[in-house]
CSV table of C-alpha atoms in Angstrom, one decimal:
chain,number,residue,atom,x,y,z
A,875,MET,CA,0.0,0.0,0.0
A,876,ASN,CA,2.9,2.4,0.7
A,877,ARG,CA,3.8,2.6,-3.0
A,878,LEU,CA,0.2,2.9,-4.0
A,879,GLU,CA,-0.7,5.4,-1.4
A,880,PRO,CA,0.3,8.6,-3.4
A,881,ILE,CA,-1.7,7.3,-6.4
A,882,PHE,CA,-4.7,6.5,-4.2
A,883,THR,CA,-4.5,9.9,-2.6
A,884,LEU,CA,-4.4,11.6,-6.0
A,885,ILE,CA,-7.3,9.5,-7.3
A,886,ALA,CA,-9.3,10.3,-4.1
A,887,ALA,CA,-8.6,14.0,-4.6
A,888,TRP,CA,-9.6,13.8,-8.3
A,889,LEU,CA,-12.9,12.1,-7.2
A,890,ALA,CA,-13.5,14.7,-4.5
A,891,VAL,CA,-13.0,17.6,-6.9
A,892,ALA,CA,-15.2,15.8,-9.6
A,893,PHE,CA,-17.9,15.4,-7.0
A,894,GLU,CA,-17.8,19.1,-6.0
A,895,ILE,CA,-17.9,20.4,-9.6
A,896,SER,CA,-20.4,18.1,-11.1
A,897,PHE,CA,-22.9,17.1,-8.4
A,898,PRO,CA,-25.4,19.9,-7.8
A,899,GLY,CA,-27.7,17.9,-5.5
A,900,PHE,CA,-26.5,19.3,-2.2
A,901,ARG,CA,-26.4,22.9,-3.6
A,902,GLN,CA,-30.0,22.5,-4.7
A,903,LEU,CA,-31.1,20.8,-1.5
A,904,LEU,CA,-29.1,22.5,1.2
A,905,GLY,CA,-28.0,25.7,-0.6
A,906,PHE,CA,-24.3,25.0,-0.3
A,907,GLN,CA,-21.8,22.6,-1.7
A,908,ILE,CA,-20.0,20.0,0.5
A,909,SER,CA,-16.2,19.9,0.2
A,910,LEU,CA,-14.5,16.5,0.6
A,911,LEU,CA,-10.9,17.7,0.2
A,912,PRO,CA,-10.5,18.8,3.9
A,913,ALA,CA,-11.8,15.4,5.1
A,914,LEU,CA,-9.2,13.8,2.8
A,915,MET,CA,-6.6,16.1,4.2
A,916,VAL,CA,-7.5,15.0,7.7
A,917,TYR,CA,-6.8,11.4,6.8
A,918,VAL,CA,-3.6,12.2,5.0
A,919,ALA,CA,-2.3,14.5,7.7
A,920,LEU,CA,-3.0,12.0,10.5
A,921,SER,CA,-1.8,8.9,8.8
A,922,SER,CA,0.8,9.9,6.3
A,923,SER,CA,3.9,12.0,5.7
A,924,VAL,CA,4.6,15.6,4.9
A,925,PRO,CA,5.2,15.0,1.1
A,926,ARG,CA,1.8,13.4,0.9
A,927,ILE,CA,0.2,16.4,2.5
A,928,LEU,CA,2.0,18.7,0.0
A,929,GLN,CA,1.0,16.5,-2.9
A,930,LEU,CA,-2.7,16.6,-1.9
A,931,ALA,CA,-2.6,20.3,-1.1
A,932,LEU,CA,-1.1,21.2,-4.5
A,933,PHE,CA,-3.1,18.9,-6.7
A,934,GLY,CA,-6.4,19.3,-4.8
A,935,GLY,CA,-6.0,23.1,-4.3
A,936,VAL,CA,-5.0,23.8,-7.9
A,937,ALA,CA,-7.8,21.6,-9.3
A,938,ILE,CA,-10.4,23.4,-7.1
A,939,ASP,CA,-9.1,26.8,-8.0
A,940,ALA,CA,-9.1,25.9,-11.7
A,941,PHE,CA,-12.9,25.5,-11.6
A,942,SER,CA,-13.5,28.4,-9.3
A,943,ALA,CA,-13.2,32.2,-9.5
A,944,ASN,CA,-10.6,32.0,-6.7
A,945,PRO,CA,-7.1,33.1,-7.5
A,946,LEU,CA,-5.0,30.1,-8.5
A,947,GLY,CA,-3.1,28.6,-5.6
A,948,ILE,CA,-5.1,30.1,-2.7
A,949,SER,CA,-6.8,26.9,-1.8
A,950,SER,CA,-3.5,25.0,-1.9
A,951,LEU,CA,-2.1,27.3,0.8
A,952,ALA,CA,-5.2,26.9,2.9
A,953,LEU,CA,-5.2,23.1,2.5
A,954,ALA,CA,-1.5,22.9,3.2
A,955,ALA,CA,-1.7,25.1,6.3
A,956,THR,CA,-4.6,22.9,7.7
A,957,GLY,CA,-2.7,19.7,6.8
A,958,MET,CA,0.5,20.8,8.5
A,959,LEU,CA,-1.4,21.9,11.6
A,960,LEU,CA,-3.0,18.5,11.9
A,961,HIS,CA,0.2,16.6,11.1
A,962,HIS,CA,2.1,18.6,13.7
A,963,ASN,CA,-0.4,17.6,16.4
A,964,ARG,CA,-1.2,14.1,15.2
A,965,ASP,CA,0.2,12.5,18.3
A,966,LEU,CA,-2.5,14.2,20.4
A,967,VAL,CA,-5.3,12.9,18.3
A,968,LEU,CA,-7.0,9.5,18.8
A,969,ARG,CA,-7.2,9.0,15.0
A,970,ASP,CA,-8.9,5.6,15.2
A,971,GLN,CA,-11.8,6.9,17.1
A,972,ALA,CA,-14.8,8.0,15.1
A,973,TYR,CA,-15.6,11.0,17.3
A,974,ALA,CA,-12.0,12.2,16.9
A,975,GLN,CA,-12.3,11.9,13.1
A,976,VAL,CA,-15.6,13.8,13.1
A,977,ALA,CA,-14.0,16.6,15.3
A,978,MET,CA,-10.9,16.8,13.1
A,979,GLY,CA,-13.1,16.8,9.9
A,980,LEU,CA,-15.2,19.5,11.3
A,981,LEU,CA,-12.2,21.6,12.2
A,982,ALA,CA,-10.5,21.1,8.8
A,983,THR,CA,-13.7,21.8,6.8
A,984,ALA,CA,-14.3,24.9,8.8
A,985,LEU,CA,-10.6,26.1,8.6
A,986,VAL,CA,-10.0,25.7,4.9
A,987,PRO,CA,-12.8,28.0,3.6
A,988,ALA,CA,-12.1,30.4,6.5
A,989,LEU,CA,-8.5,30.7,5.4
A,990,VAL,CA,-9.4,31.2,1.8
A,991,VAL,CA,-12.0,33.9,2.6
A,992,LEU,CA,-9.4,35.6,4.9
A,993,ALA,CA,-6.8,35.5,2.1
A,994,LEU,CA,-9.4,36.8,-0.4
A,995,THR,CA,-9.8,40.0,1.7
A,996,ASN,CA,-6.5,41.1,0.3
A,997,THR,CA,-7.4,40.6,-3.3
A,998,GLN,CA,-9.4,42.7,-5.8
A,999,HIS,CA,-12.6,40.9,-5.1
A,1000,PRO,CA,-13.0,40.3,-1.4
A,1001,VAL,CA,-15.9,38.1,-0.3
A,1002,GLY,CA,-18.7,40.0,1.5
A,1003,LEU,CA,-19.4,38.4,4.9
A,1004,THR,CA,-23.1,37.7,5.3
A,1005,TRP,CA,-25.2,35.6,7.6
A,1006,ARG,CA,-26.0,33.4,4.6
A,1007,LEU,CA,-22.3,32.7,4.1
A,1008,VAL,CA,-21.8,32.0,7.8
A,1009,GLY,CA,-24.7,29.5,7.7
A,1010,GLN,CA,-23.2,27.9,4.6
A,1011,TRP,CA,-19.8,27.7,6.3
A,1012,LEU,CA,-21.3,26.0,9.4
A,1013,GLY,CA,-23.4,23.6,7.3
A,1014,ALA,CA,-20.4,22.7,5.1
A,1015,ALA,CA,-18.2,22.2,8.2
A,1016,LEU,CA,-20.8,19.9,9.8
A,1017,ALA,CA,-21.2,17.9,6.6
A,1018,GLY,CA,-17.4,17.6,6.2
A,1019,GLY,CA,-17.1,16.3,9.8
A,1020,ILE,CA,-19.7,13.7,9.1
A,1021,CYS,CA,-17.9,12.6,5.9
A,1022,THR,CA,-14.5,12.2,7.5
A,1023,PRO,CA,-15.0,8.8,9.2
A,1024,PHE,CA,-16.2,7.5,5.8
A,1025,VAL,CA,-12.9,8.6,4.2
A,1026,PHE,CA,-11.0,6.7,7.0
A,1027,ARG,CA,-13.2,3.6,6.4
A,1028,TRP,CA,-12.6,3.8,2.6
A,1029,PHE,CA,-8.8,4.0,3.0
A,1030,ALA,CA,-8.9,1.2,5.6
A,1031,LEU,CA,-10.7,-0.9,3.0
A,1032,LEU,CA,-8.1,-0.1,0.4
A,1033,ASN,CA,-5.3,-0.9,2.9
A,1034,ARG,CA,-6.9,-4.3,3.4
A,1035,TRP,CA,-7.2,-5.0,-0.3
A,1036,PHE,CA,-3.7,-3.8,-1.4
A,1037,SER,CA,-1.5,-4.6,1.6
A,1038,TYR,CA,0.1,-7.9,2.6
A,1039,GLN,CA,-1.9,-9.2,5.5
A,1040,ALA,CA,0.0,-10.0,8.7
A,1041,LEU,CA,0.0,-13.7,9.4
A,1042,PRO,CA,-1.6,-14.7,12.7
A,1043,GLU,CA,0.9,-15.5,15.4
A,1044,SER,CA,0.8,-19.1,16.4
A,1045,HIS,CA,2.6,-20.6,19.4
A,1046,PHE,CA,2.9,-23.9,17.8
A,1047,ARG,CA,6.3,-24.5,16.1
A,1048,ASP,CA,6.8,-27.8,14.6
A,1049,THR,CA,10.6,-27.5,14.7
A,1050,ARG,CA,10.6,-26.6,18.4
A,1051,GLN,CA,8.7,-29.6,19.7
A,1052,ILE,CA,10.4,-31.9,22.1
A,1053,LYS,CA,10.5,-35.3,20.5
A,1054,ARG,CA,9.8,-37.9,23.2
A,1055,THR,CA,11.4,-41.0,22.2
A,1056,ARG,CA,12.7,-44.0,24.0
A,1057,ILE,CA,16.3,-43.4,25.1
B,513,MET,CA,8.5,22.6,17.5
B,514,LEU,CA,8.6,21.8,13.8
B,515,ARG,CA,11.2,19.5,12.5
B,516,LYS,CA,13.5,20.3,9.6
B,517,PRO,CA,11.5,18.4,6.9
B,518,GLN,CA,8.4,20.2,8.0
B,519,TYR,CA,10.1,23.6,7.7
B,520,ILE,CA,11.3,22.7,4.2
B,521,ALA,CA,7.8,21.5,3.3
B,522,LEU,CA,6.3,24.8,4.6
B,523,ILE,CA,8.8,26.8,2.5
B,524,VAL,CA,8.1,24.7,-0.6
B,525,ILE,CA,4.3,25.1,-0.4
B,526,ALA,CA,4.5,28.8,0.5
B,527,LEU,CA,6.8,29.5,-2.4
B,528,THR,CA,4.7,27.5,-4.8
B,529,GLY,CA,1.5,29.2,-3.6
B,530,LEU,CA,3.1,32.7,-4.0
B,531,ILE,CA,4.4,31.9,-7.5
B,532,LEU,CA,0.9,30.7,-8.5
B,533,LEU,CA,-0.7,33.7,-6.9
B,534,SER,CA,1.7,36.1,-8.6
B,535,LEU,CA,0.8,34.9,-12.1
B,536,SER,CA,-0.8,37.4,-14.3
B,537,GLU,CA,-4.6,37.1,-14.8
B,538,ALA,CA,-4.1,35.9,-18.5
B,539,VAL,CA,-1.5,33.3,-17.6
B,540,ALA,CA,-3.5,32.1,-14.5
B,541,SER,CA,-6.6,31.8,-16.7
B,542,ARG,CA,-4.7,29.7,-19.2
B,543,VAL,CA,-3.3,27.5,-16.5
B,544,LYS,CA,-6.7,27.1,-15.0
B,545,LEU,CA,-8.2,26.0,-18.3
B,546,GLY,CA,-5.3,23.6,-18.8
B,547,VAL,CA,-5.9,22.0,-15.4
B,548,THR,CA,-9.6,21.5,-16.2
B,549,SER,CA,-8.4,19.2,-19.0
B,550,LEU,CA,-7.6,16.6,-16.3
B,551,PHE,CA,-11.3,16.3,-15.8
B,552,LEU,CA,-12.2,15.6,-19.4
B,553,PRO,CA,-13.0,12.0,-18.7
B,554,LEU,CA,-15.5,13.2,-16.1
B,555,PHE,CA,-17.2,15.5,-18.6
B,556,GLY,CA,-17.3,12.6,-21.1
B,557,ALA,CA,-18.7,10.2,-18.5
B,558,THR,CA,-21.4,12.7,-17.4
B,559,GLU,CA,-22.5,13.2,-21.0
B,560,THR,CA,-22.5,9.4,-21.7
B,561,THR,CA,-24.5,8.7,-18.5
B,562,GLN,CA,-27.0,11.4,-19.3
B,563,ALA,CA,-27.4,10.1,-22.8
B,564,ALA,CA,-27.9,6.6,-21.5
B,565,ALA,CA,-30.4,7.7,-19.0
B,566,ARG,CA,-32.3,9.6,-21.7
B,567,ARG,CA,-32.3,6.6,-23.9
B,568,ALA,CA,-33.5,4.4,-21.0
B,569,GLY,CA,-36.2,6.9,-20.2
B,570,ASN,CA,-37.3,7.1,-23.9
B,571,LEU,CA,-37.7,3.3,-23.9
B,572,MET,CA,-40.1,3.5,-20.9
B,573,VAL,CA,-42.4,6.2,-22.3
B,574,PRO,CA,-45.7,4.6,-23.6
B,575,ARG,CA,-46.5,5.0,-27.3
B,576,SER,CA,-49.8,6.7,-26.6
B,577,ASP,CA,-48.1,9.4,-24.5
B,578,LEU,CA,-45.6,10.0,-27.4
B,579,ILE,CA,-48.5,10.3,-29.9
B,580,ARG,CA,-50.4,12.7,-27.7
B,581,GLU,CA,-47.2,14.8,-27.1
B,582,LEU,CA,-46.5,14.8,-30.9
B,583,GLU,CA,-50.0,16.1,-31.6
B,584,GLN,CA,-49.6,18.9,-29.0
B,585,LEU,CA,-46.2,19.8,-30.5
B,586,ARG,CA,-47.7,19.9,-34.0
B,587,ALA,CA,-50.5,22.3,-32.8
B,588,GLU,CA,-47.9,24.4,-31.0
B,589,LYS,CA,-45.7,24.5,-34.1
B,590,GLN,CA,-48.6,25.7,-36.3
B,591,LYS,CA,-49.3,28.5,-33.7
B,592,LEU,CA,-45.7,29.4,-33.6
B,593,GLU,CA,-45.5,29.6,-37.4
B,594,PHE,CA,-48.3,32.2,-37.4
B,595,THR,CA,-46.5,34.1,-34.7
B,596,LEU,CA,-43.3,33.9,-36.6
B,597,ALA,CA,-45.0,35.2,-39.8
B,598,GLN,CA,-46.4,38.2,-37.8
B,599,THR,CA,-43.1,38.8,-36.1
B,600,GLN,CA,-41.2,38.7,-39.4
B,601,GLU,CA,-43.7,41.2,-40.9
B,602,ALA,CA,-43.2,43.5,-37.8
B,603,GLY,CA,-39.5,43.1,-38.2
B,604,ARG,CA,-39.5,44.1,-41.8
B,605,GLU,CA,-41.7,47.1,-40.9
B,606,ASN,CA,-39.3,48.0,-38.1
B,607,GLU,CA,-36.4,47.8,-40.5
B,608,ARG,CA,-38.1,50.1,-43.1
B,609,LEU,CA,-39.0,52.6,-40.4
B,610,ARG,CA,-35.4,52.5,-39.0
B,611,ARG,CA,-34.1,53.1,-42.5
B,612,LEU,CA,-36.5,56.0,-43.0
B,613,ALA,CA,-35.5,57.5,-39.6
B,614,GLY,CA,-31.8,57.1,-40.5
B,615,LEU,CA,-31.1,54.7,-37.7
B,616,SER,CA,-28.6,51.9,-38.1
B,617,THR,CA,-30.0,48.4,-38.4
B,618,ARG,CA,-29.9,46.2,-35.3
B,619,PRO,CA,-27.9,43.1,-35.8
B,620,GLY,CA,-29.7,39.8,-35.0
B,621,TRP,CA,-28.6,37.3,-32.4
B,622,LYS,CA,-26.8,34.1,-33.2
B,623,LEU,CA,-27.5,31.6,-30.5
B,624,LYS,CA,-25.1,28.8,-29.8
B,625,PRO,CA,-26.4,26.0,-27.5
B,626,ALA,CA,-24.0,24.9,-24.7
B,627,ARG,CA,-24.1,22.4,-21.9
B,628,VAL,CA,-23.1,23.2,-18.3
B,629,ILE,CA,-20.3,20.8,-17.5
B,630,ALA,CA,-19.0,22.0,-14.1
B,631,ARG,CA,-19.9,24.4,-11.3
B,632,ASP,CA,-17.8,26.6,-9.0
B,633,PRO,CA,-17.1,24.5,-5.9
B,634,ALA,CA,-16.7,27.6,-3.7
B,635,ASN,CA,-19.9,28.7,-2.1
B,636,TRP,CA,-19.1,32.4,-2.4
B,637,TRP,CA,-18.7,32.6,-6.2
B,638,ARG,CA,-21.3,31.9,-8.9
B,639,THR,CA,-19.6,30.6,-12.0
B,640,VAL,CA,-20.1,27.6,-14.3
B,641,PHE,CA,-18.2,26.0,-17.1
B,642,ILE,CA,-19.8,25.3,-20.5
B,643,ASP,CA,-18.7,23.0,-23.3
B,644,LEU,CA,-18.1,25.7,-25.9
B,645,GLY,CA,-14.7,27.4,-26.5
B,646,SER,CA,-12.8,29.6,-28.8
B,647,LYS,CA,-13.0,27.0,-31.6
B,648,ASP,CA,-16.8,27.5,-31.5
B,649,GLY,CA,-16.4,31.3,-31.8
B,650,VAL,CA,-17.0,32.1,-28.1
B,651,ARG,CA,-15.3,35.2,-26.9
B,652,VAL,CA,-15.0,36.9,-23.4
B,653,ASP,CA,-18.0,39.0,-22.4
B,654,LEU,CA,-20.5,37.3,-24.7
B,655,PRO,CA,-23.9,37.1,-23.0
B,656,VAL,CA,-25.2,33.7,-21.9
B,657,VAL,CA,-29.0,33.3,-21.8
B,658,THR,CA,-31.7,30.7,-21.3
B,659,PRO,CA,-35.3,30.7,-22.6
B,660,GLU,CA,-36.3,32.2,-19.2
B,661,GLY,CA,-33.8,35.1,-19.4
B,662,LEU,CA,-30.3,36.3,-18.8
B,663,ALA,CA,-27.9,33.9,-17.0
B,664,GLY,CA,-24.5,35.7,-17.1
B,665,ARG,CA,-21.6,36.4,-19.4
B,666,VAL,CA,-18.5,34.5,-20.6
B,667,SER,CA,-15.5,35.4,-18.3
B,668,ALA,CA,-12.7,33.2,-19.6
B,669,VAL,CA,-12.4,31.2,-22.8
B,670,GLY,CA,-10.4,28.0,-23.5
B,671,THR,CA,-10.2,26.0,-26.8
B,672,SER,CA,-13.2,23.8,-26.0
B,673,ARG,CA,-14.5,25.1,-22.6
B,674,SER,CA,-15.4,28.5,-21.2
B,675,GLN,CA,-16.1,29.9,-17.8
B,676,VAL,CA,-19.4,31.8,-17.4
B,677,VAL,CA,-19.9,34.2,-14.5
B,678,LEU,CA,-23.5,34.2,-13.4
B,679,LEU,CA,-25.9,37.0,-12.4
B,680,GLY,CA,-25.6,37.6,-8.7
B,681,ASP,CA,-21.8,37.2,-8.7
B,682,GLN,CA,-20.0,40.3,-7.6
B,683,THR,CA,-18.0,40.4,-10.9
B,684,CYS,CA,-21.1,40.4,-13.1
B,685,ARG,CA,-22.8,43.8,-13.2
B,686,VAL,CA,-25.5,44.5,-15.8
B,687,ALA,CA,-27.1,47.7,-17.0
B,688,GLY,CA,-30.8,47.0,-16.4
B,689,MET,CA,-34.1,48.8,-17.2
B,690,VAL,CA,-37.6,48.6,-15.8
B,691,ARG,CA,-39.8,47.8,-18.7
B,692,GLU,CA,-42.9,49.6,-17.4
B,693,THR,CA,-41.2,52.8,-16.3
B,694,ALA,CA,-38.1,52.9,-18.6
B,695,GLU,CA,-36.0,53.6,-15.5
B,696,ASN,CA,-32.3,52.7,-15.9
B,697,GLY,CA,-30.2,51.2,-13.2
B,698,VAL,CA,-27.3,48.8,-12.5
B,699,VAL,CA,-27.9,45.2,-11.4
B,700,ILE,CA,-25.6,44.2,-8.6
B,701,PRO,CA,-25.6,41.1,-6.3
B,702,TYR,CA,-27.9,40.7,-3.3
B,703,PRO,CA,-25.7,38.6,-1.0
B,704,GLN,CA,-28.4,37.3,1.3
B,705,ASP,CA,-30.3,35.4,-1.4
B,706,PRO,CA,-28.9,33.8,-4.6
B,707,SER,CA,-32.2,34.0,-6.4
B,708,ILE,CA,-32.4,37.8,-6.0
B,709,VAL,CA,-30.3,40.7,-7.3
B,710,THR,CA,-30.5,44.4,-6.6
B,711,LEU,CA,-31.3,46.9,-9.3
B,712,THR,CA,-29.8,50.1,-7.9
B,713,TYR,CA,-29.2,53.7,-8.9
B,714,LEU,CA,-32.8,54.1,-10.0
B,715,SER,CA,-34.2,57.7,-9.9
B,716,ARG,CA,-36.4,58.6,-7.0
B,717,GLY,CA,-39.5,58.5,-9.2
B,718,SER,CA,-41.1,61.7,-7.8
B,719,ALA,CA,-44.3,62.8,-9.5
B,720,VAL,CA,-43.9,65.3,-12.2
B,721,LYS,CA,-45.7,68.6,-11.9
B,722,PRO,CA,-46.9,70.7,-14.8
B,723,GLY,CA,-44.1,73.0,-16.1
B,724,GLN,CA,-41.4,70.9,-14.4
B,725,THR,CA,-38.6,69.6,-16.6
B,726,ILE,CA,-39.0,65.9,-17.0
B,727,THR,CA,-35.8,64.1,-16.1
B,728,THR,CA,-37.4,60.8,-15.0
B,729,SER,CA,-40.4,58.8,-16.2
B,730,GLY,CA,-42.2,60.0,-13.1
B,731,LEU,CA,-43.8,56.6,-12.8
B,732,GLU,CA,-43.7,54.7,-9.5
B,733,LEU,CA,-41.8,51.4,-9.4
B,734,LYS,CA,-44.0,48.6,-8.2
B,735,PRO,CA,-43.5,44.9,-7.3
B,736,GLY,CA,-44.1,42.8,-10.4
B,737,HIS,CA,-42.6,45.2,-12.8
B,738,HIS,CA,-40.3,43.5,-15.3
B,739,VAL,CA,-36.6,44.2,-15.4
B,740,LEU,CA,-34.7,43.8,-18.7
B,741,THR,CA,-31.2,44.5,-19.9
B,742,SER,CA,-31.0,48.1,-21.2
B,743,GLY,CA,-28.1,47.6,-23.5
B,744,LEU,CA,-26.3,50.6,-22.1
B,745,GLY,CA,-23.3,48.8,-20.7
B,746,GLY,CA,-22.2,47.6,-24.2
B,747,VAL,CA,-21.9,44.0,-23.1
B,748,PHE,CA,-25.5,42.8,-23.0
B,749,PRO,CA,-27.9,43.5,-25.8
B,750,ALA,CA,-31.1,45.4,-24.9
B,751,GLY,CA,-34.3,43.5,-24.1
B,752,ILE,CA,-33.2,40.3,-22.4
B,753,ARG,CA,-35.3,39.5,-19.4
B,754,ILE,CA,-33.6,39.6,-16.0
B,755,GLY,CA,-36.5,39.2,-13.5
B,756,GLU,CA,-39.3,40.9,-11.6
B,757,ILE,CA,-39.2,43.5,-8.9
B,758,VAL,CA,-39.9,42.2,-5.4
B,759,ASP,CA,-39.8,45.5,-3.5
B,760,VAL,CA,-38.3,49.0,-3.7
B,761,ARG,CA,-36.6,51.1,-1.1
B,762,SER,CA,-34.9,54.4,-0.9
B,763,ASP,CA,-31.1,54.3,-0.9
B,764,GLY,CA,-28.0,56.5,-0.7
B,765,PHE,CA,-29.6,58.9,1.9
B,766,GLY,CA,-32.6,59.3,-0.3
B,767,LEU,CA,-30.6,60.2,-3.5
B,768,TYR,CA,-31.8,57.2,-5.4
B,769,GLN,CA,-33.9,54.0,-5.2
B,770,SER,CA,-32.9,50.3,-5.2
B,771,ALA,CA,-35.2,47.5,-6.1
B,772,ARG,CA,-34.8,43.8,-5.2
B,773,VAL,CA,-35.3,41.7,-8.3
B,774,ARG,CA,-36.2,38.0,-8.3
B,775,LEU,CA,-34.2,36.4,-11.2
B,776,ALA,CA,-36.2,34.8,-14.0
B,777,VAL,CA,-33.6,32.0,-14.3
B,778,ASN,CA,-33.1,29.4,-11.6
B,779,LEU,CA,-29.3,29.5,-11.7
B,780,ASN,CA,-28.9,26.5,-9.4
B,781,ALA,CA,-30.6,24.2,-11.9
B,782,LEU,CA,-28.8,25.4,-15.1
B,783,GLU,CA,-28.1,22.5,-17.5
B,784,HIS,CA,-28.4,24.0,-21.0
B,785,VAL,CA,-27.7,27.6,-21.9
B,786,TRP,CA,-27.2,29.6,-25.1
B,787,VAL,CA,-24.3,31.9,-25.8
B,788,VAL,CA,-25.4,35.0,-27.7
B,789,ALA,CA,-23.0,35.8,-30.5
B,790,GLN,CA,-24.0,39.2,-31.9
């Protein structure tokens, strides 16, 4: 799985971006789009290395900005900052617990757009802060938090499929048995 | 404390981000359109899936329904043919009168159908991608419409894809006009509701007294009045429907009026649009 992990991360990022740009269901139903990249970043930050975080931040961020009116690269910076923050504190997080995954997903999904909006205030077209935007931000953060454990489950499944399974330890060793024979 | 690889990683990502952010708008736009090519299989798959779903749906429609619909369409076609004949006659008359009055002839619209293939993932922008590009004759700033009314304008053009900025986005401002009163204003976003825009800088609409110089129509703006493009901005041709007035309020310390306008087009459900090539 270690060699395949970068590829799986990129495929997952591609799928996350494809979902965001082509599935209008949540936008029509809830009034906002759900972002899966921060949830993916939580998984990568808590269970992988710094190069994987950068890879995801660069690819995912640039892909998101390519389909958006955001300046190119702004989402990469926000994703990378969030990923590095989580990676730096990963020893403090019980990453196998679902509630910890939800909490980290909620934090990341709230932090990424907040950082982007903050960075946009220094551009030609700053985003006007309205109650509607705050509502969308909270809703998207909640949805991102709920999605995060599913990302962990999905990668656990991939791990099971593509990794060598550890053999179960057995106390029986045929070569170590005392042969009781007549002296 | 951060370790050395983490410092290096932070420097690398910060530098890359800064380089990307410092690209000129034209280069960034080209890079963006290039990156969207990575998602070509998705667009193809979406089109194939939709076509398959349509085919499957067609197979399930009963023959009697199809015959009934065909008859309705035939009747509608005949009615539209009469309307078209009348309109063509009116057009010819308009052309003659314009020639007599010495006015230049108004060029007709050429509509190019396009499919919406992607939407802006950010909740604070309102843009979509369509499957027409420079090879189809699409240029920046061409209006994009639907049968219901104005949808937006083309903001960036690639070879086979273009980005369209929709009404209600802060970068899409339109010169609008109230059909009933001929008041001119500017359509700007209304951030609280995506289905509403604001028509602002409208004159106060005070009643005209005898002997007073008429600078405004003097008619009162009312909910239900229709808002169209005025053609004054030079980007959008005149007469495209934008929406209906919801309410009117005094603005700018009483210097002008603003009206909230409910958009005629449901921008969240856009699937097919037409690019207006003038």
